Coordinates of C-alpha atoms and ligand atoms in Angstrom, one line a residue:
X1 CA 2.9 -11.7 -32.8
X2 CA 0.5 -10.0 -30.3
X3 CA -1.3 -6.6 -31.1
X4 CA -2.7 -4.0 -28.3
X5 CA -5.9 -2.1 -28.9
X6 CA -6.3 0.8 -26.7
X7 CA -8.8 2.7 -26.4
X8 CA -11.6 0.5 -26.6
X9 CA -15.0 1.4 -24.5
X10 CA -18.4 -0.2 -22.8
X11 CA -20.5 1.7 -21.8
X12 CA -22.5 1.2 -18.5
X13 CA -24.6 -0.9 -19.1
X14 CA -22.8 -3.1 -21.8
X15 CA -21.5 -6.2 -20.3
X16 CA -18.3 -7.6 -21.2
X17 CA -19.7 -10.8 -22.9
X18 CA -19.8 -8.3 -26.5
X19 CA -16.2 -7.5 -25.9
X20 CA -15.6 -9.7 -28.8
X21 CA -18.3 -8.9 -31.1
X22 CA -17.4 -5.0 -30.6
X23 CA -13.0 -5.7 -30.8
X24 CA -13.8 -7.3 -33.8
X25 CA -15.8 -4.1 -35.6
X26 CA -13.4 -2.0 -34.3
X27 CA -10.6 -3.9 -35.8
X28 CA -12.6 -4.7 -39.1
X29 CA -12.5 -8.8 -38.5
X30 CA -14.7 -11.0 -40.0
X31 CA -15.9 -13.9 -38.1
X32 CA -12.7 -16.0 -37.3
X33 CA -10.3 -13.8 -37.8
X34 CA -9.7 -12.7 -34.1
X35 CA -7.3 -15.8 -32.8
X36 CA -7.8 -14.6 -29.2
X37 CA -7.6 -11.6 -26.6
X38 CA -7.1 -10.9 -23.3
X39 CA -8.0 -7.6 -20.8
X40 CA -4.6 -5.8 -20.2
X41 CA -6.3 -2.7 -18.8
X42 CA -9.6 -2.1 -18.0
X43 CA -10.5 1.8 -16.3
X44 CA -13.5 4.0 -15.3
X45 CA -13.5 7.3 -17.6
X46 CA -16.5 9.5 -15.3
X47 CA -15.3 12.9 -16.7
X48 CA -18.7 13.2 -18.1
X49 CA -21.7 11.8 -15.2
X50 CA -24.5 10.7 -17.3
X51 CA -22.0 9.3 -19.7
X52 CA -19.8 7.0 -18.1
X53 CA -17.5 4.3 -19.6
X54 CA -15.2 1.5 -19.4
X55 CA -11.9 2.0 -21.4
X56 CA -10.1 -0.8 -22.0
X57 CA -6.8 -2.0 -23.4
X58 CA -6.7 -5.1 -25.1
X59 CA -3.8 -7.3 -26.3
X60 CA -5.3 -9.6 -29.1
X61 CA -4.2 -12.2 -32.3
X62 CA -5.5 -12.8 -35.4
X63 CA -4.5 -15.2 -37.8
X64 CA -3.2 -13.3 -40.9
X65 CA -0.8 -11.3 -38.6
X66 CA 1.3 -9.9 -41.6
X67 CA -2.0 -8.4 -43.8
X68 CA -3.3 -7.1 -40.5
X69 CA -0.3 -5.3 -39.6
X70 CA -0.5 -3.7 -43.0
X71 CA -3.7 -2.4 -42.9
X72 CA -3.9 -1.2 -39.4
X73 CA -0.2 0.7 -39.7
X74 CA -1.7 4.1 -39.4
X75 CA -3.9 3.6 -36.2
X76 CA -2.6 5.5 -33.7
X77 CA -4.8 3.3 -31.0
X78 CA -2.7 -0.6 -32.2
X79 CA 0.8 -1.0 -31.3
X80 CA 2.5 -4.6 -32.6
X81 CA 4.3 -6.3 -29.8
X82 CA 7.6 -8.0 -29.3
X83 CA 6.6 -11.9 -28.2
X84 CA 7.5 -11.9 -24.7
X85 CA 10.5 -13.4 -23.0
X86 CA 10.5 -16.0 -20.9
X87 CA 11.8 -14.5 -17.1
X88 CA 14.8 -17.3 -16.6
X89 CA 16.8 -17.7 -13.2
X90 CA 20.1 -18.6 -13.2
X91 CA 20.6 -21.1 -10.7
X92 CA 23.4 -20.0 -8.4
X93 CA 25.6 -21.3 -5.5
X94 CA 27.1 -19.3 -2.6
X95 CA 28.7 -20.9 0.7
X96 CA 27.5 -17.3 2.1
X97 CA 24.7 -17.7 5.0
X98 CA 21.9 -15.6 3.9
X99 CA 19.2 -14.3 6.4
X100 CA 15.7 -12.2 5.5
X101 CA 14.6 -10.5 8.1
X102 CA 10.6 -9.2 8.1
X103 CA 7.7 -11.1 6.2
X104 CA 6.5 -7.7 4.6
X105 CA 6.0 -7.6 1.4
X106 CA 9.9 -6.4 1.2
X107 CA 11.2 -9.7 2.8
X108 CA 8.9 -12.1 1.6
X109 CA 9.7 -11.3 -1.9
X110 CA 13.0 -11.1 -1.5
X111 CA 13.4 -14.4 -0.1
X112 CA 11.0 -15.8 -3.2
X113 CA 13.6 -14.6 -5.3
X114 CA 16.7 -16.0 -3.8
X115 CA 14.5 -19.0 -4.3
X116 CA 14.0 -18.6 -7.8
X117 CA 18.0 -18.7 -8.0
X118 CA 18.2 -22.2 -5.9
X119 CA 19.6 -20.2 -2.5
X120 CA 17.2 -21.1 1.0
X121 CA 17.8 -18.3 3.1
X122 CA 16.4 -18.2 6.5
X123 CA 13.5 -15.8 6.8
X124 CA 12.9 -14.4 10.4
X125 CA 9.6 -12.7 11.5
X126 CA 9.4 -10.8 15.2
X127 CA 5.0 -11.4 15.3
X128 CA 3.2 -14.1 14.4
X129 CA 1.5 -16.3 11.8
X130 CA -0.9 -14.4 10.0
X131 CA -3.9 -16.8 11.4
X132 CA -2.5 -16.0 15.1
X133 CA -1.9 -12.5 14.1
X134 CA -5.5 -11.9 13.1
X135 CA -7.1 -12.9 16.5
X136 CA -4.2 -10.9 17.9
X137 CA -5.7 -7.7 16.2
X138 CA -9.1 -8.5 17.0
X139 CA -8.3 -8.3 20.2
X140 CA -6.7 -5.1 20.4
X141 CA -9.4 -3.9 18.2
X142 CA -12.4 -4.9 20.5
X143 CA -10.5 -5.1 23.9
X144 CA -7.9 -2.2 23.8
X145 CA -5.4 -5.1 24.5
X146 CA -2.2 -4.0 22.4
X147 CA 0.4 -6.7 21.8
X148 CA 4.0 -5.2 20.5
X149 CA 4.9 -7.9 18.6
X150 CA 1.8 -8.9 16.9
X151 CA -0.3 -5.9 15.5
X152 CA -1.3 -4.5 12.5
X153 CA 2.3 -3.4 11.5
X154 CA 4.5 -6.6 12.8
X155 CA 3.3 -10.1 11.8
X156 CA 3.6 -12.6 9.0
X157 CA 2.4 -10.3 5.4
X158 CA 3.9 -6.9 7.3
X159 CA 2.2 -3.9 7.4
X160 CA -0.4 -4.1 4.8
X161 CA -1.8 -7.3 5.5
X162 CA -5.2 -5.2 7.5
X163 CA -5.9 -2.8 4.3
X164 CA -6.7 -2.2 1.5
X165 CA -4.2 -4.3 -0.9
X166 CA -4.1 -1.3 -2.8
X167 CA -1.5 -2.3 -5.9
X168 CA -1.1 1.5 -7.5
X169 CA 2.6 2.4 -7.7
X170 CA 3.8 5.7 -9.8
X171 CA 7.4 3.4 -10.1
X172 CA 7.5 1.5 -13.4
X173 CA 9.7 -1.2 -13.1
X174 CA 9.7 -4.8 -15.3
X175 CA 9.6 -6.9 -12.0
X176 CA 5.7 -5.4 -11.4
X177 CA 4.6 -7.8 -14.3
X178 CA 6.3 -10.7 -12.3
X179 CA 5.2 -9.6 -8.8
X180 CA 1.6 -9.5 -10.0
X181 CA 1.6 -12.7 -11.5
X182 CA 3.2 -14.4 -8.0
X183 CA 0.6 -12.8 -5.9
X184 CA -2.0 -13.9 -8.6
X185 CA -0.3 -17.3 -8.1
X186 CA -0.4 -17.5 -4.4
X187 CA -4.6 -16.3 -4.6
X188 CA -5.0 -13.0 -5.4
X189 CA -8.3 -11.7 -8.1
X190 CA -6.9 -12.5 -11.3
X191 CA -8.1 -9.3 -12.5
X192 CA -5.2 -7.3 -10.6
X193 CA -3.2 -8.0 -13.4
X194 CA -5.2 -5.6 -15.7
X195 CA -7.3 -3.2 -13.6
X196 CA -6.1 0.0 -13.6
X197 CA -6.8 0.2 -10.0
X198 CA -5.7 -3.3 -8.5
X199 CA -6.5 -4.2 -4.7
X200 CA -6.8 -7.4 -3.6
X201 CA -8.6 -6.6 0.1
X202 CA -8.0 -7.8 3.4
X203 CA -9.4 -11.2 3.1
X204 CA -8.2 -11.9 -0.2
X205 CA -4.6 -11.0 1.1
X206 CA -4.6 -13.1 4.0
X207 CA -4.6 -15.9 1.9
X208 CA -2.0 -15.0 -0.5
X209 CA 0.8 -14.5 2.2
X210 CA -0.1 -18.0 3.3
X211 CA 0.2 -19.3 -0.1
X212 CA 3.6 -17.8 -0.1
X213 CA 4.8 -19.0 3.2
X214 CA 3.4 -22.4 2.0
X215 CA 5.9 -22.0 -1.2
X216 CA 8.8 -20.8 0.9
X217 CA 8.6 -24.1 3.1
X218 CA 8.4 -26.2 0.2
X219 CA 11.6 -24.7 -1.6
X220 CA 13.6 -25.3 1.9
X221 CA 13.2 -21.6 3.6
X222 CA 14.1 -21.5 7.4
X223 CA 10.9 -19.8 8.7
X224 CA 10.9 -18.9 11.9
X225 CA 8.3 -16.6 13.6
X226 CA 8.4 -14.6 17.0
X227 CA 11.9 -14.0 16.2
X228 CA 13.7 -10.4 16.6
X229 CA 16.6 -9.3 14.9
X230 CA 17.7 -7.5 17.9
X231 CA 22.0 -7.1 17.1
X232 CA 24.9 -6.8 14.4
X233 CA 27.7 -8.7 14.7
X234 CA 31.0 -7.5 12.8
X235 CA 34.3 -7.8 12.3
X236 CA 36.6 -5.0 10.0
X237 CA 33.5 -3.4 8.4
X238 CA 31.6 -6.5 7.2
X239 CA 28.4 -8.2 9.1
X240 CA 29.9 -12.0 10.5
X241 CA 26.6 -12.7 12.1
X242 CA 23.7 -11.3 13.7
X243 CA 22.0 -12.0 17.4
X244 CA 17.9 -12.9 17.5
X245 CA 15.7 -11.8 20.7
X246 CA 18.6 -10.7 22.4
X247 CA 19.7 -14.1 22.8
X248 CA 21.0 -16.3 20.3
X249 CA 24.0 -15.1 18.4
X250 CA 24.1 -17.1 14.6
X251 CA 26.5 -16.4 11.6
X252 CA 25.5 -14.3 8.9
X253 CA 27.3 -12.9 5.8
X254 CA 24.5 -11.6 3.8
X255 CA 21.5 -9.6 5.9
X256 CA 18.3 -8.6 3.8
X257 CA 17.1 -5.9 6.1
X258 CA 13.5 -5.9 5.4
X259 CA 11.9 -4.2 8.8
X260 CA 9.4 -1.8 7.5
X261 CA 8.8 1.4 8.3
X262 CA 7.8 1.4 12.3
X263 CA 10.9 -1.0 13.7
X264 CA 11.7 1.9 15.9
X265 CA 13.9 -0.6 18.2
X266 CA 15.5 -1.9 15.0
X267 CA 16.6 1.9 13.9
X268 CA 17.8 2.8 17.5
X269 CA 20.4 -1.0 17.1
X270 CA 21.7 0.0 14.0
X271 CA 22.6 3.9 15.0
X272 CA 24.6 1.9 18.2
X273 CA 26.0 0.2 15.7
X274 CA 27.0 2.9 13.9
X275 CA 24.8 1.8 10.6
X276 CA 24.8 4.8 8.3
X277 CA 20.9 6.4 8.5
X278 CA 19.7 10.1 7.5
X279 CA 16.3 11.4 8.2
X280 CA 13.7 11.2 5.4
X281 CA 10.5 13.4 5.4
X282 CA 7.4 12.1 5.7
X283 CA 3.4 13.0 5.6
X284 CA 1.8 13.7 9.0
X285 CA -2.4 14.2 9.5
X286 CA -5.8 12.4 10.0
X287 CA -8.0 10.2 8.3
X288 CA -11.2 11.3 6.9
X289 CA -14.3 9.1 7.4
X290 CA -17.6 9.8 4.4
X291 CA -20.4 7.7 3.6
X292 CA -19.8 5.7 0.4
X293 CA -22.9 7.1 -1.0
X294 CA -21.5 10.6 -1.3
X295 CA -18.5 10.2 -2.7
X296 CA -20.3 8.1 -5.5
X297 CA -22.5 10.8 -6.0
X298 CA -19.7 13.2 -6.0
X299 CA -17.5 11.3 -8.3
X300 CA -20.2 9.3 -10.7
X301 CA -23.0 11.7 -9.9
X302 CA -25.1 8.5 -8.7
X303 CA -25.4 6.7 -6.0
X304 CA -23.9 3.6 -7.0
X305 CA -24.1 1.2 -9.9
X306 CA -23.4 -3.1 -9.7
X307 CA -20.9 -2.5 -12.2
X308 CA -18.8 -0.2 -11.1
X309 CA -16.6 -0.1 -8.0
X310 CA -17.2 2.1 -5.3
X311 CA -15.7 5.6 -6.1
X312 CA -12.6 6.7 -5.1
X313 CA -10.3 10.3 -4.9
X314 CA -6.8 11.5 -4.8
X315 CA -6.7 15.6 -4.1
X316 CA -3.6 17.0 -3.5
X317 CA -2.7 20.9 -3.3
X318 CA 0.2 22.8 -2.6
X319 CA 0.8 26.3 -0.6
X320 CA 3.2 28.0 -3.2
X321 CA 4.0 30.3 0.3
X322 CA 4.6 27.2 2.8
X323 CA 5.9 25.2 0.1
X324 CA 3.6 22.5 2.1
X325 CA 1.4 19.9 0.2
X326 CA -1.8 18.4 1.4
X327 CA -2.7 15.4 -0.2
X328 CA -5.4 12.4 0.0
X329 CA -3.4 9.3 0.6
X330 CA -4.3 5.0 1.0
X331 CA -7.6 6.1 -0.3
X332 CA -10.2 3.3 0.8
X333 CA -13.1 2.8 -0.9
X334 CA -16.0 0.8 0.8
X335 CA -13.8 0.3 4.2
X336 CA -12.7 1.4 7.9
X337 CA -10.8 2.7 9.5
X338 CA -8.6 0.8 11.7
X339 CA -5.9 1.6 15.0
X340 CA -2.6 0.8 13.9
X341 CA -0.4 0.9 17.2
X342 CA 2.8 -0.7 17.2
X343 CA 4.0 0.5 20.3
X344 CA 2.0 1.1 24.0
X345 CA 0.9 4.6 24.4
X346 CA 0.8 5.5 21.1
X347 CA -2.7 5.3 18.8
X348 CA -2.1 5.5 14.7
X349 CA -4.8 5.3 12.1
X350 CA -4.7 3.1 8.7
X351 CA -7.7 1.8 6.5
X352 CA -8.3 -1.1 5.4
X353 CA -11.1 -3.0 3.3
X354 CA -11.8 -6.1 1.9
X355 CA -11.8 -7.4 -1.5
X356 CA -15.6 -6.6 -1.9
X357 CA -15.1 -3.2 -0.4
X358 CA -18.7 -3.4 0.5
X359 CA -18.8 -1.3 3.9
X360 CA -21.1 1.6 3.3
X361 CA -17.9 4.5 4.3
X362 CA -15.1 5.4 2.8
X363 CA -11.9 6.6 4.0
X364 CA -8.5 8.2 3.2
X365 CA -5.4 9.9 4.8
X366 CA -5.1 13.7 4.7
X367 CA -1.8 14.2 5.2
X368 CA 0.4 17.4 5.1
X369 CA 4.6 17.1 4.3
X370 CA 7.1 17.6 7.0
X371 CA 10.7 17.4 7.1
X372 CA 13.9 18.4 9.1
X373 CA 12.6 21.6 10.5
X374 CA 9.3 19.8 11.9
X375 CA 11.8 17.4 13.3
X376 CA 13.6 20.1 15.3
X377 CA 17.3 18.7 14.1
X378 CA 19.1 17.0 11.9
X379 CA 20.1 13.5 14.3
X380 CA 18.6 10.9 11.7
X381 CA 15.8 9.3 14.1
X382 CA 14.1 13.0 14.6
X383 CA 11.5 12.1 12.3
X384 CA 10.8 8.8 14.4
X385 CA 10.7 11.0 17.6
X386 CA 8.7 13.8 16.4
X387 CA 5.9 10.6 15.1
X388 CA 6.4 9.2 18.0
X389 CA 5.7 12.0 20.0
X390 CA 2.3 12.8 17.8
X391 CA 1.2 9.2 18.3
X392 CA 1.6 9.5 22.4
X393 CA -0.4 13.4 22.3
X394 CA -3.5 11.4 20.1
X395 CA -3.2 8.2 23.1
X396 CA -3.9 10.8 25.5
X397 CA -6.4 13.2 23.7
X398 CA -8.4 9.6 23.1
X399 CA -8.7 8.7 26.9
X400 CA -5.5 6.9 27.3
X401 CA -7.3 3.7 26.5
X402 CA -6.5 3.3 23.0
X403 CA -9.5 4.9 21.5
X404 CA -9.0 8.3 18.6
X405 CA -9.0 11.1 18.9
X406 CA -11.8 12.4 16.1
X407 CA -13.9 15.4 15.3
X408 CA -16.3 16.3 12.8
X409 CA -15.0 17.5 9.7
X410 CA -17.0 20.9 10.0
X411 CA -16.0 21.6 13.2
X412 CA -12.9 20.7 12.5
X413 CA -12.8 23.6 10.2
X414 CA -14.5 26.4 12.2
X415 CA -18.1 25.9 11.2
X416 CA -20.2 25.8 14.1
X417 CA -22.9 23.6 12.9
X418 CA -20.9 20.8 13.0
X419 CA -22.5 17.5 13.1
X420 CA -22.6 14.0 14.6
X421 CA -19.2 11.8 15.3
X422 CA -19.2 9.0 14.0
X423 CA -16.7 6.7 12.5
X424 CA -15.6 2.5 11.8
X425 CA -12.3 3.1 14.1
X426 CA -12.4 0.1 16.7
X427 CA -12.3 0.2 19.6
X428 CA -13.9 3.3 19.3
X429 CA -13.1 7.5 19.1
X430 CA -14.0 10.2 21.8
X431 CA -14.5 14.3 20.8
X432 CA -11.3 16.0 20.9
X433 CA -10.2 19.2 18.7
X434 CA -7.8 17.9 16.7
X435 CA -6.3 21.2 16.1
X436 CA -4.6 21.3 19.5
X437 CA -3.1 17.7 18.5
X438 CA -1.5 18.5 15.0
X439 CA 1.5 20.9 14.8
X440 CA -0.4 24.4 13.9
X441 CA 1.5 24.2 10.7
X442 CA 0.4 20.6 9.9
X443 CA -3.9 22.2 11.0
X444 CA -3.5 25.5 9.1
X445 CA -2.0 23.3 5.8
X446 CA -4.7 20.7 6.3
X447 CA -7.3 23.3 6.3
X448 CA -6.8 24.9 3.5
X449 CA -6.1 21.7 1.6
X450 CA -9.9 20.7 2.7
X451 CA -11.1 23.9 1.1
X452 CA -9.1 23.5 -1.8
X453 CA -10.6 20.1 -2.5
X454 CA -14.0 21.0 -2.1
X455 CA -13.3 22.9 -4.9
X456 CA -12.3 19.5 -7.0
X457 CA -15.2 17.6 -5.4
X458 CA -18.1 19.7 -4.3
X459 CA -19.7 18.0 -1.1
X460 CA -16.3 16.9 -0.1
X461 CA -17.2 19.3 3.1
X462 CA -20.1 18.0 5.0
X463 CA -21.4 17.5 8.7
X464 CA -21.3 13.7 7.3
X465 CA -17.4 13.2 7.3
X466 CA -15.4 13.0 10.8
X467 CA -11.8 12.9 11.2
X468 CA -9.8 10.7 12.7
X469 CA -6.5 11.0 14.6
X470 CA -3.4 10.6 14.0
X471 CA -1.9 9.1 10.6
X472 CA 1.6 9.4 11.5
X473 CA 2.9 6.1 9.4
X474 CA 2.5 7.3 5.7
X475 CA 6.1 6.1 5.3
X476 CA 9.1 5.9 7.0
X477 CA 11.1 8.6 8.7
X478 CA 14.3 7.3 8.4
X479 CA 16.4 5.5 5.6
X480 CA 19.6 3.2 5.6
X481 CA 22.4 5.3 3.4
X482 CA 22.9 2.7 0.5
X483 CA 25.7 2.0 -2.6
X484 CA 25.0 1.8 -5.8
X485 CA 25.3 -2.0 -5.3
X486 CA 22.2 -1.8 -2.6
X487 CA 25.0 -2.6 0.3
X488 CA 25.2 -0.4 4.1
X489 CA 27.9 2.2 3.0
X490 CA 29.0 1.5 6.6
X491 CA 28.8 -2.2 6.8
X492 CA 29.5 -4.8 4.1
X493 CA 26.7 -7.4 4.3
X494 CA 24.3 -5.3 4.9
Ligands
LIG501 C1 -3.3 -0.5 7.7 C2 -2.4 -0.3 6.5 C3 -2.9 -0.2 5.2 C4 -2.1 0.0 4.1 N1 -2.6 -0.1 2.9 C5 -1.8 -0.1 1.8 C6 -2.3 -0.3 0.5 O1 -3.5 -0.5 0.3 N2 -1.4 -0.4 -0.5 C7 -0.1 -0.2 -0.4 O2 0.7 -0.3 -1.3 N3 0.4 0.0 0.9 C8 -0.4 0.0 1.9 N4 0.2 0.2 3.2 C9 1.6 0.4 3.3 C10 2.3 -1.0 3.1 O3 1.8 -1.9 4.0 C11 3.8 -0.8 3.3 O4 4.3 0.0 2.3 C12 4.5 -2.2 3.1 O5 3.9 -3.1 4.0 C13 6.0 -2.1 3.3 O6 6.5 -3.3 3.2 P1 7.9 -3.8 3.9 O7 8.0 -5.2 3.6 O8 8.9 -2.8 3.5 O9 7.6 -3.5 5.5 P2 6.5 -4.1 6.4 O10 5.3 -4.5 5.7 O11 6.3 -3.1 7.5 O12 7.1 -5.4 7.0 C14 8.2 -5.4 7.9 C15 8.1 -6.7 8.7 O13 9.3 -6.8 9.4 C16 9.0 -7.3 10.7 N5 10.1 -6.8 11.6 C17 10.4 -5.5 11.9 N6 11.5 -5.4 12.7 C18 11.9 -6.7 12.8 C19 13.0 -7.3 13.5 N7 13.9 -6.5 14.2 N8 13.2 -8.6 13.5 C20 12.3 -9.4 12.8 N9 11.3 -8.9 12.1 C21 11.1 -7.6 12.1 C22 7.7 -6.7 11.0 O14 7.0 -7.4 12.0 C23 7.0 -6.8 9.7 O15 6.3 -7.9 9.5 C24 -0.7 0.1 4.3 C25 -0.1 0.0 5.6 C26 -1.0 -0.1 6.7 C27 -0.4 -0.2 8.1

């Protein structure tokens, strides 16, 4: 039977060779007693700054299980585990043609699990491999040269393949365990599967998605790339097919619909074909560009440390009178900031870093909520409009030639001090006052929310910080009106 330990601390300093030496005291072994551990959790506590620590969770054996378990009852910090199951797949049949479309992390996954239950479905991508896709970004990054189809959002790995391979999730769900192991599987840092911060990086992720693809092939998936899901076919309320780059028709009786959040062709097909969608509200704003250096000092008060990770923040705060929320959001640590434009005339900012997170900035979304009446109506693909239209105002505030829009975070905020520009972003930013970008609701709430966290973390507000426009792809505007049973409510298949 396993135990956990929680609780447990280094400090910095310690490495984790005494782990141990120092589980042992704490649990009152003697030498031999402890029949093995492993890391489950490991976190930074840097409440206090000259004091900080490693807490760790452990999950550990020793050999007399039933006298341990005895005399450790009353510890509030062990908990005795149930052995863990085995995850078993039925192995299923099904005449039913089965098609995945979009190699996010949405339709990759659910095509490794059809796998895992014996069905090959046939996975289509609109971009490109993620080794084409790469030189593909690169050069729209250094040339300005946007391809639709291949970009940072559409390609083999989807949208997150250039950033930060952030893991965090606030949903708690028993297929996380398994999803972390796969990606661990496929070549992702083993230790994802007990910091309390996972991210995997750029690089690192790259890799994974072909040792996934790889895995797919082998277990008889249909992978084809530069291949659009551009119609529905039906008959009576239920999907009999589907048509690919406008061309091809092919049978179809079971459609994963796995197209991210910035298919804005993909939307407009299914409201002609009368798909059920509603409008969803989203997180509009900029991304904020400081030097590593100062958010370690804010958040460790030192500059840095080999053990521990480049800092990292999440602010939020809420006008009780607006009802608006401004929040930090795909907080990068030791990245850039990269141009995330899907569609011509349009520019969009993301981060991104790699597994080392070793570039000297750091960057994060500041984003403020908007909803119907930022839309301007209720038809479903508002939202997508009303980004759409906020991506095309930041193309032309850049120059029209795919550079952002940025400003310096004091001027930004009224202070006429200001400060140099200057941020990762390729291919590059020019001056523009962002405040005449942003909805004035969106600038006032964003504001304020920069205020409000200089509170939290003092510095926060400096002539060294710029800010970049726009982040306009936090998540998607729009959502497909779903049963219980995960179907289309309007189209069976689906
Ligand atoms: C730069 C950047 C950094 C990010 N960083 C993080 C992070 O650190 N952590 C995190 O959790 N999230 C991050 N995200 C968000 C994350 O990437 C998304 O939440 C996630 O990718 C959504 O997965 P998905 O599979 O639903 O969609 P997507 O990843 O968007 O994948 C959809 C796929 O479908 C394809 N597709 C679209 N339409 C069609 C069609 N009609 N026919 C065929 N194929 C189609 C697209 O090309 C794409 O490959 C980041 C996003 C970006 C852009």
């Amino acid at each position: 039977m396993p135990f956990l330990l929680r609780n447990l601390t280094l400090t910095l300093g310690e490495g984790e060779e005494i782990l141990p030496e120092r589980l042992s005291a704490r649990l009152s072994l003697a030498t031999g007693e402890l029949a093995g551990f492993s890391i489950v959790r490991k976190g930074v506590d840097a409440r206090q700054k000259g004091r900080i620590k490693f807490v760790y969770t452990i999950e550990f054996r020793v050999a007399d299980e039933e006298g341990f378990k005895r005399a450790h009852l009353s510890d509030p910090d062990i908990e005795f585990l149930e052995e863990p199951g085995k995850v078993e797949f039925p192995r299923l049949t099904t005449g039913k043609r089965l098609l995945v479309t979009g190699m996010g992390p949405a339709g990759l996954f659910a095509a490794l699990r059809l796998t895992e239950y014996g069905l090959a479905p046939t996975l289509i991508e609109r971009g490109s491999p993620v080794e084409e896709r790469v030189s593909d970004v690169r050069t729209f990054w250094e040339k300005g040269l946007l391809d639709p189809e291949s970009n940072v959002q559409f390609g083999e790995g989807g949208a997150g393949t250039f950033s930060d391979g952030k893991l965090t999730t606030r949903v708690r769900d028993r297929n996380i365990d398994y999803l972390l192991h796969e990606l661990v599987r496929f070549g992702a840092p083993p230790e994802i599967l007990y910091l309390a911060k996972p991210h995997i990086g750029t690089d690192r992720l790259r890799q994974v998605v072909i040792g996934l693809r790889e895995c797919l092939a082998a277990r008889g998936v249909d992978i084809r790339f530069r291949t659009r899901l551009t119609d529905l076919l039906s008959r009576g309320g239920r999907l009999t097919g589907v048509t690919l780059n406008d061309r091809a028709e092919e049978p179809c009786d079971v459609l994963v619909l796995a197209p991210g959040n910035s298919a804005r062709d993909t939307y407009r097909m299914l409201m002609r074909r009368s798909v059920l969608l509603e409008q969803k509200p989203f997180a509009v704003g900029v991304r904020v560009e400081h030097p590593q250096e100062l958010i370690n000092r804010i958040q460790y008060g030192i500059p840095g440390h080999p053990q521990l990770p480049p800092a990292d923040y999440a602010l939020a705060w809420n006008n009780a009178g607006t009802g608006r929320s401004a929040y930090s959001f795909c907080m990068c640590p030791g990245g850039e900031v990269v141009a995330g434009s899907s569609e011509e005339g349009g520019v969009v900012t993301n981060g991104m870093s790699s597994y080392r997170r070793n570039s000297p900035y750091a960057n994060s979304a500041l984003v403020v909520s908007v909803g119907k009446d930022d839309f301007g109506g209720d038809f479903p693909l508002a939202g997508m409009e009303f980004q759409r239209a906020l991506e095309q105002r930041a193309f032309v505030a850049g120059g029209g030639d795919y550079l952002a829009p940025a400003q310096n975070l004091l001027a930004f905020l009224g202070d006429r001090r200001g400060g140099a520009l200057r941020a990762t972003y390729l291919p590059g930013v020019r001056e523009a006052d962002l405040s005449q970008l942003l909805p004035p609701a969106v600038t006032e709430t964003l504001r304020e929310g920069i205020r409000h966290f200089d509170r939290k973390m003092r510095g926060f507000i400096t002539g060294e910080a710029c800010l970049i426009g726009v982040e306009s792809r936090t998540s998607a505007p729009v959502r497909i009106v779903r049963d219980g049973d995960l179907q289309s409510v309007s189209l069976k298949g689906l």
